[in-house]
GROMACS .gro file of C-alpha atoms in nm:
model
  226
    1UNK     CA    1  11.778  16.011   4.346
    2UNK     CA    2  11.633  15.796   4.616
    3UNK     CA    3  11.440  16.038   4.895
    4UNK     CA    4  11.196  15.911   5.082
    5UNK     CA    5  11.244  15.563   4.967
    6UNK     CA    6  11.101  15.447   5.278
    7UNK     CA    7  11.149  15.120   5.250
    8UNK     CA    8  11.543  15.097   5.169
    9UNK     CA    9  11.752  14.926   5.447
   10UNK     CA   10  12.123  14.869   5.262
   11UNK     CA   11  12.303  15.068   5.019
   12UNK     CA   12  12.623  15.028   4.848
   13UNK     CA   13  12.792  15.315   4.656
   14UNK     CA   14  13.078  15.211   4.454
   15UNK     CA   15  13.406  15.333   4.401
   16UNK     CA   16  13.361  15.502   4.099
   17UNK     CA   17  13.104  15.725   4.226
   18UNK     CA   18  13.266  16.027   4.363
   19UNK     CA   19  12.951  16.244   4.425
   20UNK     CA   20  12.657  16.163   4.628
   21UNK     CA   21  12.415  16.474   4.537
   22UNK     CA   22  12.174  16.655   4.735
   23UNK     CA   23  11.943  16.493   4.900
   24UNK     CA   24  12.018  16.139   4.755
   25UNK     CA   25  11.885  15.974   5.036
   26UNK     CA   26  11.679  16.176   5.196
   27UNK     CA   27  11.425  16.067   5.456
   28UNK     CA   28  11.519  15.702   5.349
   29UNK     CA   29  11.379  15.602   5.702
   30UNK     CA   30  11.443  15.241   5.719
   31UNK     CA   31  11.787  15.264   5.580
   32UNK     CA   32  12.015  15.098   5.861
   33UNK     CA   33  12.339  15.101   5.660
   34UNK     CA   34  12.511  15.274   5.380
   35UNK     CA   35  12.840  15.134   5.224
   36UNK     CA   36  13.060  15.398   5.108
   37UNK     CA   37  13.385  15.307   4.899
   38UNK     CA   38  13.713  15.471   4.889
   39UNK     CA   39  13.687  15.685   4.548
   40UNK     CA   40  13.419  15.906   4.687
   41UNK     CA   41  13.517  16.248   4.722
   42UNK     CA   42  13.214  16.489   4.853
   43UNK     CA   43  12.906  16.356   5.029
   44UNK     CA   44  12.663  16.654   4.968
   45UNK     CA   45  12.394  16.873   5.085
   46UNK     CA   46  12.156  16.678   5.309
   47UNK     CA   47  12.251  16.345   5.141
   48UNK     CA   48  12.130  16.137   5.442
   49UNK     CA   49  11.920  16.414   5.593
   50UNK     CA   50  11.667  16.242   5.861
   51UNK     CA   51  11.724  15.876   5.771
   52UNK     CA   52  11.666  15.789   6.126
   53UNK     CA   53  11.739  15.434   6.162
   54UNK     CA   54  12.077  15.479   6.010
   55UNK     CA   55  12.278  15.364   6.284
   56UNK     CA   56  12.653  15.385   6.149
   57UNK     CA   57  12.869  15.509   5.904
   58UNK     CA   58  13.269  15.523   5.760
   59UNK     CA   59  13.365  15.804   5.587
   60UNK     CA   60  13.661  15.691   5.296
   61UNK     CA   61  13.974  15.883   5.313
   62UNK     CA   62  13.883  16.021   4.954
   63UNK     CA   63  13.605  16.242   5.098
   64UNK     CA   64  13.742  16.612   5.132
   65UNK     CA   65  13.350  16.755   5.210
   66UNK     CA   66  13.081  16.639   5.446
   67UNK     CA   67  12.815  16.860   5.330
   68UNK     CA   68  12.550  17.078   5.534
   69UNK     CA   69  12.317  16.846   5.693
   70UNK     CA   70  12.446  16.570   5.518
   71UNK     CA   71  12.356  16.368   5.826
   72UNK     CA   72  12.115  16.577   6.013
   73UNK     CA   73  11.826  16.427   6.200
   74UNK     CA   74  12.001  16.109   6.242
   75UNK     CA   75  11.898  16.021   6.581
   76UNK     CA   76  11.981  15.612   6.556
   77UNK     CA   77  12.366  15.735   6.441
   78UNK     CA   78  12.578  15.600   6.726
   79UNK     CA   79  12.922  15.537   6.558
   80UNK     CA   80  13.104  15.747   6.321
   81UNK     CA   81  13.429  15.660   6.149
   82UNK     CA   82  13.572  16.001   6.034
   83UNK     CA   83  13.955  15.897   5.847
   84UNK     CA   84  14.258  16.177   5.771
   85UNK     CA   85  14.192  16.341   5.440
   86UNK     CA   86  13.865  16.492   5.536
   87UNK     CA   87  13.905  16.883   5.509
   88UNK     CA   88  13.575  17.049   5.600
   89UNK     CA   89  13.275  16.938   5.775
   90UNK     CA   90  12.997  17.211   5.672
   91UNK     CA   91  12.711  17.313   5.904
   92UNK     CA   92  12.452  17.135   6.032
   93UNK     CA   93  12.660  16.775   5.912
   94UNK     CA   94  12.566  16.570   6.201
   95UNK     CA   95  12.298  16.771   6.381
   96UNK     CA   96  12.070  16.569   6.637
   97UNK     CA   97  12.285  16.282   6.551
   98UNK     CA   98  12.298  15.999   6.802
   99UNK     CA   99  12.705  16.021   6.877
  100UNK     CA  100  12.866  15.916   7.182
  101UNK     CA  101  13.184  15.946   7.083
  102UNK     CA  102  13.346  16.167   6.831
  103UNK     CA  103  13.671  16.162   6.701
  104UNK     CA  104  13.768  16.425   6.435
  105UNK     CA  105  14.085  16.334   6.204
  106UNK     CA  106  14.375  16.634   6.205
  107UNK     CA  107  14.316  16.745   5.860
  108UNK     CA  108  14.007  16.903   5.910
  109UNK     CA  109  14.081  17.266   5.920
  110UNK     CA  110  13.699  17.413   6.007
  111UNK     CA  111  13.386  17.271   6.233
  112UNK     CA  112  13.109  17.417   6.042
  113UNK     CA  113  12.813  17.628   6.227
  114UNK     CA  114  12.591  17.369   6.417
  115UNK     CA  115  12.802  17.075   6.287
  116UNK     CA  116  12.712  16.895   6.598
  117UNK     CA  117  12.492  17.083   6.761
  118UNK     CA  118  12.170  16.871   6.977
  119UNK     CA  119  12.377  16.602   6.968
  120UNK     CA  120  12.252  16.519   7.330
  121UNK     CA  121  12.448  16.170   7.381
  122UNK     CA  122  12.785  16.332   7.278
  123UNK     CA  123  13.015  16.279   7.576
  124UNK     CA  124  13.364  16.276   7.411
  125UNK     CA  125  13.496  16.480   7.130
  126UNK     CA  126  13.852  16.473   7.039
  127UNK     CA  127  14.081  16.725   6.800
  128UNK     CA  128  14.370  16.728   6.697
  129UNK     CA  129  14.612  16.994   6.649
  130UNK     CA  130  14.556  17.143   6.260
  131UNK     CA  131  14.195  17.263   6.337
  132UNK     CA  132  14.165  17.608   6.271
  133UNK     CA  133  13.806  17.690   6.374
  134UNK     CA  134  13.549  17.570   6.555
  135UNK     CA  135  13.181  17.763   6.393
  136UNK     CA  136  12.921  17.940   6.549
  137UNK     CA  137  12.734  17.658   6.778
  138UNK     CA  138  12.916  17.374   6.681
  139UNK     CA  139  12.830  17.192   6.991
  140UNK     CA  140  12.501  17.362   7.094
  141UNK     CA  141  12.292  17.159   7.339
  142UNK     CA  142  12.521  16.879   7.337
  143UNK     CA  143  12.408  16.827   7.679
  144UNK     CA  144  12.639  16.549   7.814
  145UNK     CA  145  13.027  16.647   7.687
  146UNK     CA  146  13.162  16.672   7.980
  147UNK     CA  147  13.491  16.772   7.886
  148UNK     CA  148  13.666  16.932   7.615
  149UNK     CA  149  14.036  17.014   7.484
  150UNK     CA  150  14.068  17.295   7.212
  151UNK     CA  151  14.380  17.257   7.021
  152UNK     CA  152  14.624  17.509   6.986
  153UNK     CA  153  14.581  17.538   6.643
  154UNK     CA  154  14.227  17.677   6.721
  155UNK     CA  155  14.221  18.079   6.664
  156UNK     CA  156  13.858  18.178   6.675
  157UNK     CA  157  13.587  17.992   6.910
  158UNK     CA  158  13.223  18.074   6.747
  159UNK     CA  159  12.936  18.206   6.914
  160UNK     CA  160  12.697  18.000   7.130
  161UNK     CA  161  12.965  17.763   7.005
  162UNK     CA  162  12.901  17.515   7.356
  163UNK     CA  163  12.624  17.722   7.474
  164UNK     CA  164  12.368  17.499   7.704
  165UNK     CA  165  12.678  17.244   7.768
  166UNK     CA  166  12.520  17.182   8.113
  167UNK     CA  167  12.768  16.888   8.196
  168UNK     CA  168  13.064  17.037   8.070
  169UNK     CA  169  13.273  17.063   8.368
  170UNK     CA  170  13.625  17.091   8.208
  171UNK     CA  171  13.782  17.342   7.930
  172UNK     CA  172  14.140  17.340   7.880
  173UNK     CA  173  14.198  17.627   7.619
  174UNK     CA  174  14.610  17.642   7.476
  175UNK     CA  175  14.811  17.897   7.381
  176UNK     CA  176  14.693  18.021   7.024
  177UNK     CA  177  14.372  18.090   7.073
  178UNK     CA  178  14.291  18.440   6.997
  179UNK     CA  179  13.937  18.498   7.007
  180UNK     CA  180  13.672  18.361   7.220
  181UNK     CA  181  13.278  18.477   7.065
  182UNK     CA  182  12.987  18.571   7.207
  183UNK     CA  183  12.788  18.320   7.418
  184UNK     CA  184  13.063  18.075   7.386
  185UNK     CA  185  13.022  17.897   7.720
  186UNK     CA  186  12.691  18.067   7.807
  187UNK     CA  187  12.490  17.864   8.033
  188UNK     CA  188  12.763  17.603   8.083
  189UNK     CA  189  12.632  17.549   8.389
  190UNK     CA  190  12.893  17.276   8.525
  191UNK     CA  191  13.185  17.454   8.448
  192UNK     CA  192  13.425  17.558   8.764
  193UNK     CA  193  13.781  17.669   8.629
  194UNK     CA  194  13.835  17.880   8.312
  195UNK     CA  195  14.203  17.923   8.202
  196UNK     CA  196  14.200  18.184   7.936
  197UNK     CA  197  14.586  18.197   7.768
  198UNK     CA  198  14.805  18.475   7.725
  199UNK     CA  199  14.717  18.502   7.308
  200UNK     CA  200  14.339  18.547   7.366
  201UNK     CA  201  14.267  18.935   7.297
  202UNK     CA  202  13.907  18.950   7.304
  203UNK     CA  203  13.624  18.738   7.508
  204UNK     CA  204  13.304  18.798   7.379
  205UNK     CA  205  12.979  18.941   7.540
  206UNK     CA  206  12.851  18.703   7.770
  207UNK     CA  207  13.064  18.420   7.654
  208UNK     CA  208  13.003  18.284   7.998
  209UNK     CA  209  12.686  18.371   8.130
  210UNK     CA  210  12.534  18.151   8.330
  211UNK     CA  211  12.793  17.938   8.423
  212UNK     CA  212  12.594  17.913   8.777
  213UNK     CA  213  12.928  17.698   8.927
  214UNK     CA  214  13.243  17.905   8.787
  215UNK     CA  215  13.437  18.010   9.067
  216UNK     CA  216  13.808  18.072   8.901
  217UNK     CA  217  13.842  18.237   8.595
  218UNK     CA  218  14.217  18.298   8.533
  219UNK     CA  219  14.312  18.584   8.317
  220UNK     CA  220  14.652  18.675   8.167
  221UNK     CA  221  14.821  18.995   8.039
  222UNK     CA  222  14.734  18.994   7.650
  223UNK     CA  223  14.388  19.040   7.660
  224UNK     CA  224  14.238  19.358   7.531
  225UNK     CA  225  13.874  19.335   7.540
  226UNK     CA  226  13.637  19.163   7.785
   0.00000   0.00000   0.00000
């Protein structure tokens, strides 16, 4: 509807909208804010994709669906409001965005492939217990997160999921996880203690290669397949 209006700085999306389509706003690369209303329900398919002076944005409590790089490329985003009704955020929703700080409401059941992935300022991400999955490199490259909590909820951890973490130093994993994927940690080079829990039956191949500084991995009766 409005890609690559260059020139756009403010939008407003009203209430009755409960749609914004694909691409809407697109490469709108001056847009610095975006009003959006309660009454909106999915925020599509790169519907902000690269509009890289946006530099915040709340998400109503009527959105169920952040689409697939619905905010990709938005290297200005440095606050996100996410509020409890949100159910799915799809892959690639907020890659390369500008986050510090990242907190994820507890009725989101899945972290979509490469939902956050390159998000290089990201030093705080927290979950709450609901989550269900965390996708293949969800957190790829997010080179400051230093630490990181996985809820017990949590059953499957995706490949390359916080591969190239290099600051992540701390990862408490809880009793429910049961899977942890290929080249989940890999190259989580800051990274000294591992805890894996008792309901974990299979760590991936090289799920921690390359953590240079590991020197206690703690393993429990349960697991069936290293």
């Amino acid at each position: 509807a409005f890609s690559g209006c260059s020139s756009l700085a403010y939008i407003k999306v009203p209430s009755t909208v409960k749609i914004i389509s694909v691409g809407a706003f697109r490469e709108c690369s001056n847009l610095l804010e975006a009003e959006l209303c309660e009454g909106l329900e999915d925020i599509g398919e790169m519907a902000f994709f690269e509009c890289s002076s946006l530099n915040s944005i709340k998400v109503p409590s009527t959105v169920k669906v952040i689409g697939s790089d619905a905010f990709g490329g938005c290297k200005q985003l440095a606050k996100l409001e996410l509020r409890e009704g949100l159910e799915e955020i799809q892959a690639r929703a907020f890659w390369e965005a500008g986050l510090a700080v990242i907190k994820i409401p507890s009725t989101v059941k899945k972290i979509g492939e490469g939902a956050f992935a390159e998000c290089v300022q990201l030093v705080e991400v927290e979950l709450f217990e609901g989550i269900e999955q965390i996708g293949e490199q969800a957190f790829y490259g997010c080179k400051s997160l230093k630490r990181f909590k996985v809820p017990s909820t949590v059953k499957e951890i995706g490949m390359y999921a916080f591969h190239g973490c290099e600051q992540l130093e701390e990862v408490e994993l809880c009793e429910g996880q049961e899977i942890i994927e290929a080249h989940a940690f890999q190259g989580c080079k800051a990274l000294k203690i591992i805890k894996v829990p008792s309901t974990v039956k299979l760590i991936g191949n090289e799920a921690f290669r390359d953590c240079n500084q590991l020197v206690e991995v703690q393993l429990c009766e349960g697991l069936e397949q290293i």
